[in-house]
mmCIF file of C-alpha atoms in Angstrom:
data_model
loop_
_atom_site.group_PDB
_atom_site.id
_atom_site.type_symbol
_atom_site.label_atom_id
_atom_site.label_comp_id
_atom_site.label_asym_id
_atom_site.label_seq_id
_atom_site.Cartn_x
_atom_site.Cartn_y
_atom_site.Cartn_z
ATOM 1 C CA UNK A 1 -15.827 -226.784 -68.472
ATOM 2 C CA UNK A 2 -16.288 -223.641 -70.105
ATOM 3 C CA UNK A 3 -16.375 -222.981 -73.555
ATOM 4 C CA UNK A 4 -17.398 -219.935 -76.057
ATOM 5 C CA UNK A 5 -18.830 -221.652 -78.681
ATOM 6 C CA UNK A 6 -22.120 -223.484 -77.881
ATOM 7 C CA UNK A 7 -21.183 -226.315 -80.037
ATOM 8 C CA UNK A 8 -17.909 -227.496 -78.740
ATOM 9 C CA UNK A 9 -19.733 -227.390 -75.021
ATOM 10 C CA UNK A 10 -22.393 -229.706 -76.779
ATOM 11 C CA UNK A 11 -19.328 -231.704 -77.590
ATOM 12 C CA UNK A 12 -17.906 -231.476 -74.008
ATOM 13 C CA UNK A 13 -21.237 -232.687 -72.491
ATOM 14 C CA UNK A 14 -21.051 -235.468 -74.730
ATOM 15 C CA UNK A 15 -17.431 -236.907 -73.355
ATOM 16 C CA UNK A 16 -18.450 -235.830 -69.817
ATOM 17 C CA UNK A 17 -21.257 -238.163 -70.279
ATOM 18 C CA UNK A 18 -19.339 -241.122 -71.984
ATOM 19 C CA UNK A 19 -16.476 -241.181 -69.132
ATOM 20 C CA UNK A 20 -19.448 -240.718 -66.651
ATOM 21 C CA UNK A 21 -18.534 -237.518 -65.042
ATOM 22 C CA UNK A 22 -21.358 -235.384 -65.267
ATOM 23 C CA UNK A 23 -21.863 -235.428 -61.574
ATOM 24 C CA UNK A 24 -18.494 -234.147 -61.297
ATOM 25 C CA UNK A 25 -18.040 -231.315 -63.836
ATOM 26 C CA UNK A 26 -20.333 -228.786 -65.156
ATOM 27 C CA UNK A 27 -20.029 -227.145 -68.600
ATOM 28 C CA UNK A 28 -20.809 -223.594 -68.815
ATOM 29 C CA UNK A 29 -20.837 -221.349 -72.126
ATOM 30 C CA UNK A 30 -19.149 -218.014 -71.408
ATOM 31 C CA UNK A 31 -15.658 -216.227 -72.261
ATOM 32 C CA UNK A 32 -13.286 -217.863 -69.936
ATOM 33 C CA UNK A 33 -10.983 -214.411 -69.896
ATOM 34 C CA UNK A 34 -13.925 -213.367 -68.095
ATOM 35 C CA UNK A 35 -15.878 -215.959 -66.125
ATOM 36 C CA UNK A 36 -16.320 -216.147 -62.998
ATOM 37 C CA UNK A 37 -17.137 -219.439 -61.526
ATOM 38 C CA UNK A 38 -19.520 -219.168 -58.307
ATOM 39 C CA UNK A 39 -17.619 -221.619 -56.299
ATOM 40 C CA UNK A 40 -13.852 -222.468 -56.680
ATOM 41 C CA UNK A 41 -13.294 -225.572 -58.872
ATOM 42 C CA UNK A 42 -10.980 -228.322 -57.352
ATOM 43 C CA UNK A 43 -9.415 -228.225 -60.882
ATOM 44 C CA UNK A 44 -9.273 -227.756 -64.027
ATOM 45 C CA UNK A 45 -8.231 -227.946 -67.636
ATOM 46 C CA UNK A 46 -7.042 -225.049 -69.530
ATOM 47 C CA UNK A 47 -7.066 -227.087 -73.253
ATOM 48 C CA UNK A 48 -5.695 -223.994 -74.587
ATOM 49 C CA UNK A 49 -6.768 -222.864 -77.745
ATOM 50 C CA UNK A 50 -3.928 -223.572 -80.428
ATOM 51 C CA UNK A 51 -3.372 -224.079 -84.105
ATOM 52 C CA UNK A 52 -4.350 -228.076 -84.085
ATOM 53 C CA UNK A 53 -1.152 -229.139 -85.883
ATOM 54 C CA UNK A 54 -0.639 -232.119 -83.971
ATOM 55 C CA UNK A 55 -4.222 -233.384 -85.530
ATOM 56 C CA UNK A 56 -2.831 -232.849 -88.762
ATOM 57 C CA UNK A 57 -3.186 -236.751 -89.554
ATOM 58 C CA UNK A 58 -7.056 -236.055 -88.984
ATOM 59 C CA UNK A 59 -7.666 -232.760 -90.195
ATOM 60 C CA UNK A 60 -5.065 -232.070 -93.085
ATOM 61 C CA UNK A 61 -6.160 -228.522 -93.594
ATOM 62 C CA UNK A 62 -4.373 -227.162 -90.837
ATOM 63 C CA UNK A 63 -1.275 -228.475 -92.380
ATOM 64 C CA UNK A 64 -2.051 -226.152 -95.509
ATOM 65 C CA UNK A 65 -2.183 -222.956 -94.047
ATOM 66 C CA UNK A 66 1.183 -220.518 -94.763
ATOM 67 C CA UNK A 67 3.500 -219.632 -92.604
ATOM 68 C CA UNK A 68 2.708 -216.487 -92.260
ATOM 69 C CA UNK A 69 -0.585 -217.470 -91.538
ATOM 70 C CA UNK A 70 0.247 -220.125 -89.043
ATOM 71 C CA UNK A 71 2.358 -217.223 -87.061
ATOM 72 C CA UNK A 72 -0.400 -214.290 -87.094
ATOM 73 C CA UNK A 73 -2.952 -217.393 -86.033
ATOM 74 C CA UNK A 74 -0.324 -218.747 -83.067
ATOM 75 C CA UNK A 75 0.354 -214.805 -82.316
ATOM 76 C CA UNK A 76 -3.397 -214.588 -81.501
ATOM 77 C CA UNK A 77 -4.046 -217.849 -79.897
ATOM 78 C CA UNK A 78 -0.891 -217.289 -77.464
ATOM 79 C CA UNK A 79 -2.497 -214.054 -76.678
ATOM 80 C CA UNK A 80 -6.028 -215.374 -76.053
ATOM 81 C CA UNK A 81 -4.597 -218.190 -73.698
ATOM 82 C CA UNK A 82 -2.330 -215.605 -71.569
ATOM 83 C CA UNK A 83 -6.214 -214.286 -71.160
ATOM 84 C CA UNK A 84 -7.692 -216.932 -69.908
ATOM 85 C CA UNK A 85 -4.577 -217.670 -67.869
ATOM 86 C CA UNK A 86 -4.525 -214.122 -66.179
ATOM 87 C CA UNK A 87 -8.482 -215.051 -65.281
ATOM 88 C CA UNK A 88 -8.342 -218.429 -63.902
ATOM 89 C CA UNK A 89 -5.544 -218.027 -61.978
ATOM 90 C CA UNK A 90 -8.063 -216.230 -59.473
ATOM 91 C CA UNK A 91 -10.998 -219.130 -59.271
ATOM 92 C CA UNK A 92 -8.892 -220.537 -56.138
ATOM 93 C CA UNK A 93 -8.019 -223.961 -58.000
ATOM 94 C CA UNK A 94 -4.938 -225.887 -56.684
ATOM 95 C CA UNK A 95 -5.054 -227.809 -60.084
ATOM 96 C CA UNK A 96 -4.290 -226.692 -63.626
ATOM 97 C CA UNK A 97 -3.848 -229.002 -66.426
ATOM 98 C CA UNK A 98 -2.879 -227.409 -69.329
ATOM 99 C CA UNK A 99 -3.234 -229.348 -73.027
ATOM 100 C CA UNK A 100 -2.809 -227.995 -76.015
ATOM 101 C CA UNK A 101 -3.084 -230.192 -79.789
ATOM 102 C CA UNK A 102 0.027 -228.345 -81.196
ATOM 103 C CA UNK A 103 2.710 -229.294 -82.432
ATOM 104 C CA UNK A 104 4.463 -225.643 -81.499
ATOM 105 C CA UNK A 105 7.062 -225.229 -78.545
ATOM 106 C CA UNK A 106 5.547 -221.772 -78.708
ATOM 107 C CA UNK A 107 1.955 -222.791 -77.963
ATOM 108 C CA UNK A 108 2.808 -225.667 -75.484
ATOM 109 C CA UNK A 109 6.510 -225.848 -73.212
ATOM 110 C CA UNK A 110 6.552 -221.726 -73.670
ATOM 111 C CA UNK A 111 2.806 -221.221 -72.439
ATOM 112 C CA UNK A 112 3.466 -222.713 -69.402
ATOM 113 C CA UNK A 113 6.928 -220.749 -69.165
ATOM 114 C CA UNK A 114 5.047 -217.858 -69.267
ATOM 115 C CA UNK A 115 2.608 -218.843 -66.662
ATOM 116 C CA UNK A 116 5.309 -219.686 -64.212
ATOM 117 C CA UNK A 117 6.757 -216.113 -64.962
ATOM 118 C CA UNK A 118 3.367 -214.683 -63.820
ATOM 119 C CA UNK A 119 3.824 -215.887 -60.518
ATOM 120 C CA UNK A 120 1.059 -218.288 -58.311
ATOM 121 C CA UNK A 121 1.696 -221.460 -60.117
ATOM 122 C CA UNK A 122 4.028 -224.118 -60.028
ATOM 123 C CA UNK A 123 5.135 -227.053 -61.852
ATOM 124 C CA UNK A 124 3.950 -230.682 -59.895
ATOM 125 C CA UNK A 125 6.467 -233.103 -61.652
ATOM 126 C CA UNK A 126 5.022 -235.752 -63.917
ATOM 127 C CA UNK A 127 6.450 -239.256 -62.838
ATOM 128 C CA UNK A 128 7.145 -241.550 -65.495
ATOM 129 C CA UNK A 129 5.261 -244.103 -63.261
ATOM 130 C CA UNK A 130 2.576 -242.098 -63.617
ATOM 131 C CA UNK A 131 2.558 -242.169 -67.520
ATOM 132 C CA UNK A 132 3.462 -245.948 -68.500
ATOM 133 C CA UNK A 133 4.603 -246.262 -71.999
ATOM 134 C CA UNK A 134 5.613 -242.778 -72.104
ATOM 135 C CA UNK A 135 8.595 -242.287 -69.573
ATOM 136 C CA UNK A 136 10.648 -240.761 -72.413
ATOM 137 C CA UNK A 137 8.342 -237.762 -73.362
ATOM 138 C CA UNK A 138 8.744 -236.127 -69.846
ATOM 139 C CA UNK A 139 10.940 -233.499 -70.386
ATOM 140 C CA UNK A 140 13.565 -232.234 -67.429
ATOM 141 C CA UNK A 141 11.147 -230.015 -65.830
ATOM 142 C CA UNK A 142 8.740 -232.717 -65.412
ATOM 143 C CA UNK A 143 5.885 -231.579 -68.562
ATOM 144 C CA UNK A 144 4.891 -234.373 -70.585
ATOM 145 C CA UNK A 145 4.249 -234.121 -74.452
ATOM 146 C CA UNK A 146 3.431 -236.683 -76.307
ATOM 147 C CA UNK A 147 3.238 -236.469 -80.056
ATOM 148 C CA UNK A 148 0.984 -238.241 -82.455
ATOM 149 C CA UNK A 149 3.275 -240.784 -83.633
ATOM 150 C CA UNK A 150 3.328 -242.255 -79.749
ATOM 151 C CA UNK A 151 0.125 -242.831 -80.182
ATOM 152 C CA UNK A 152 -0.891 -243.852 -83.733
ATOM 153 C CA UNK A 153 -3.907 -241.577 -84.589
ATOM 154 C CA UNK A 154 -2.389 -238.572 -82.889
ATOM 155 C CA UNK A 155 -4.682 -236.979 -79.830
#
């Protein structure tokens, strides 16, 4: 995992550790529109950064930010995840999950549009027996989002 904020890797070390897979990933802070990791991962998640508004149940202040706000903020976020994209599509991985906590079309379904525009990556179709109790939120080319009220709490 990499992270640029100390603090959310502290947080990342903590959930490796709880689900018992600190053997298998290691959690590096750095810029990931610029690191370079020193042996290809398998895989990897690209939980893109994003306005939060699907946690909005948990953290109600992003639901008070203006509109205007919300766009320059989504603007910039888009623009720091085509980054990272554009970086990590180099480390040699054959897996990319991408995950984002927004509610947005912009932010989620049109990231990975833009992705596939870039060329090297493809789409591997989510099943719906791979994803039991939530058949209905694959979409028809095979992304799944799930929104907090499948879920209860949200994410």
């Amino acid at each position: 995992g990499v992270d640029l904020k100390e603090k959310r890797a502290k947080r990342m070390r903590e959930n490796i550790e709880r689900t018992r897979l600190q053997n298998k990933v290691k959690v590096t802070v750095a810029d990931a529109k610029t690191f370079q990791p020193s042996l290809p991962p398998l895989g990897f998640l690209l939980d893109a950064p994003c306005t939060a508004t699907g946690t909005g149940r948990k953290n109600v202040d992003v639901m008070r930010r203006s509109e205007a706000e919300g766009k320059k903020m989504e603007e910039e976020l888009v623009n720091t995840t085509v980054g990272i994209w554009e970086n990590a599509k180099h480390w040699g991985s054959k897996v990319c999950v991408f995950s984002v906590c927004s509610l947005s079309v912009r932010e989620g379904e049109s990231q990975v549009d833009t992705f596939l525009r870039m060329g090297g990556v493809e789409i591997d179709r989510i099943m719906p027996e791979e994803v039991p109790g939530f058949e209905g939120s694959i979409d028809a080319q095979g992304r799944l989002r799930i929104f907090p009220s499948d879920r209860g709490d949200g994410f």
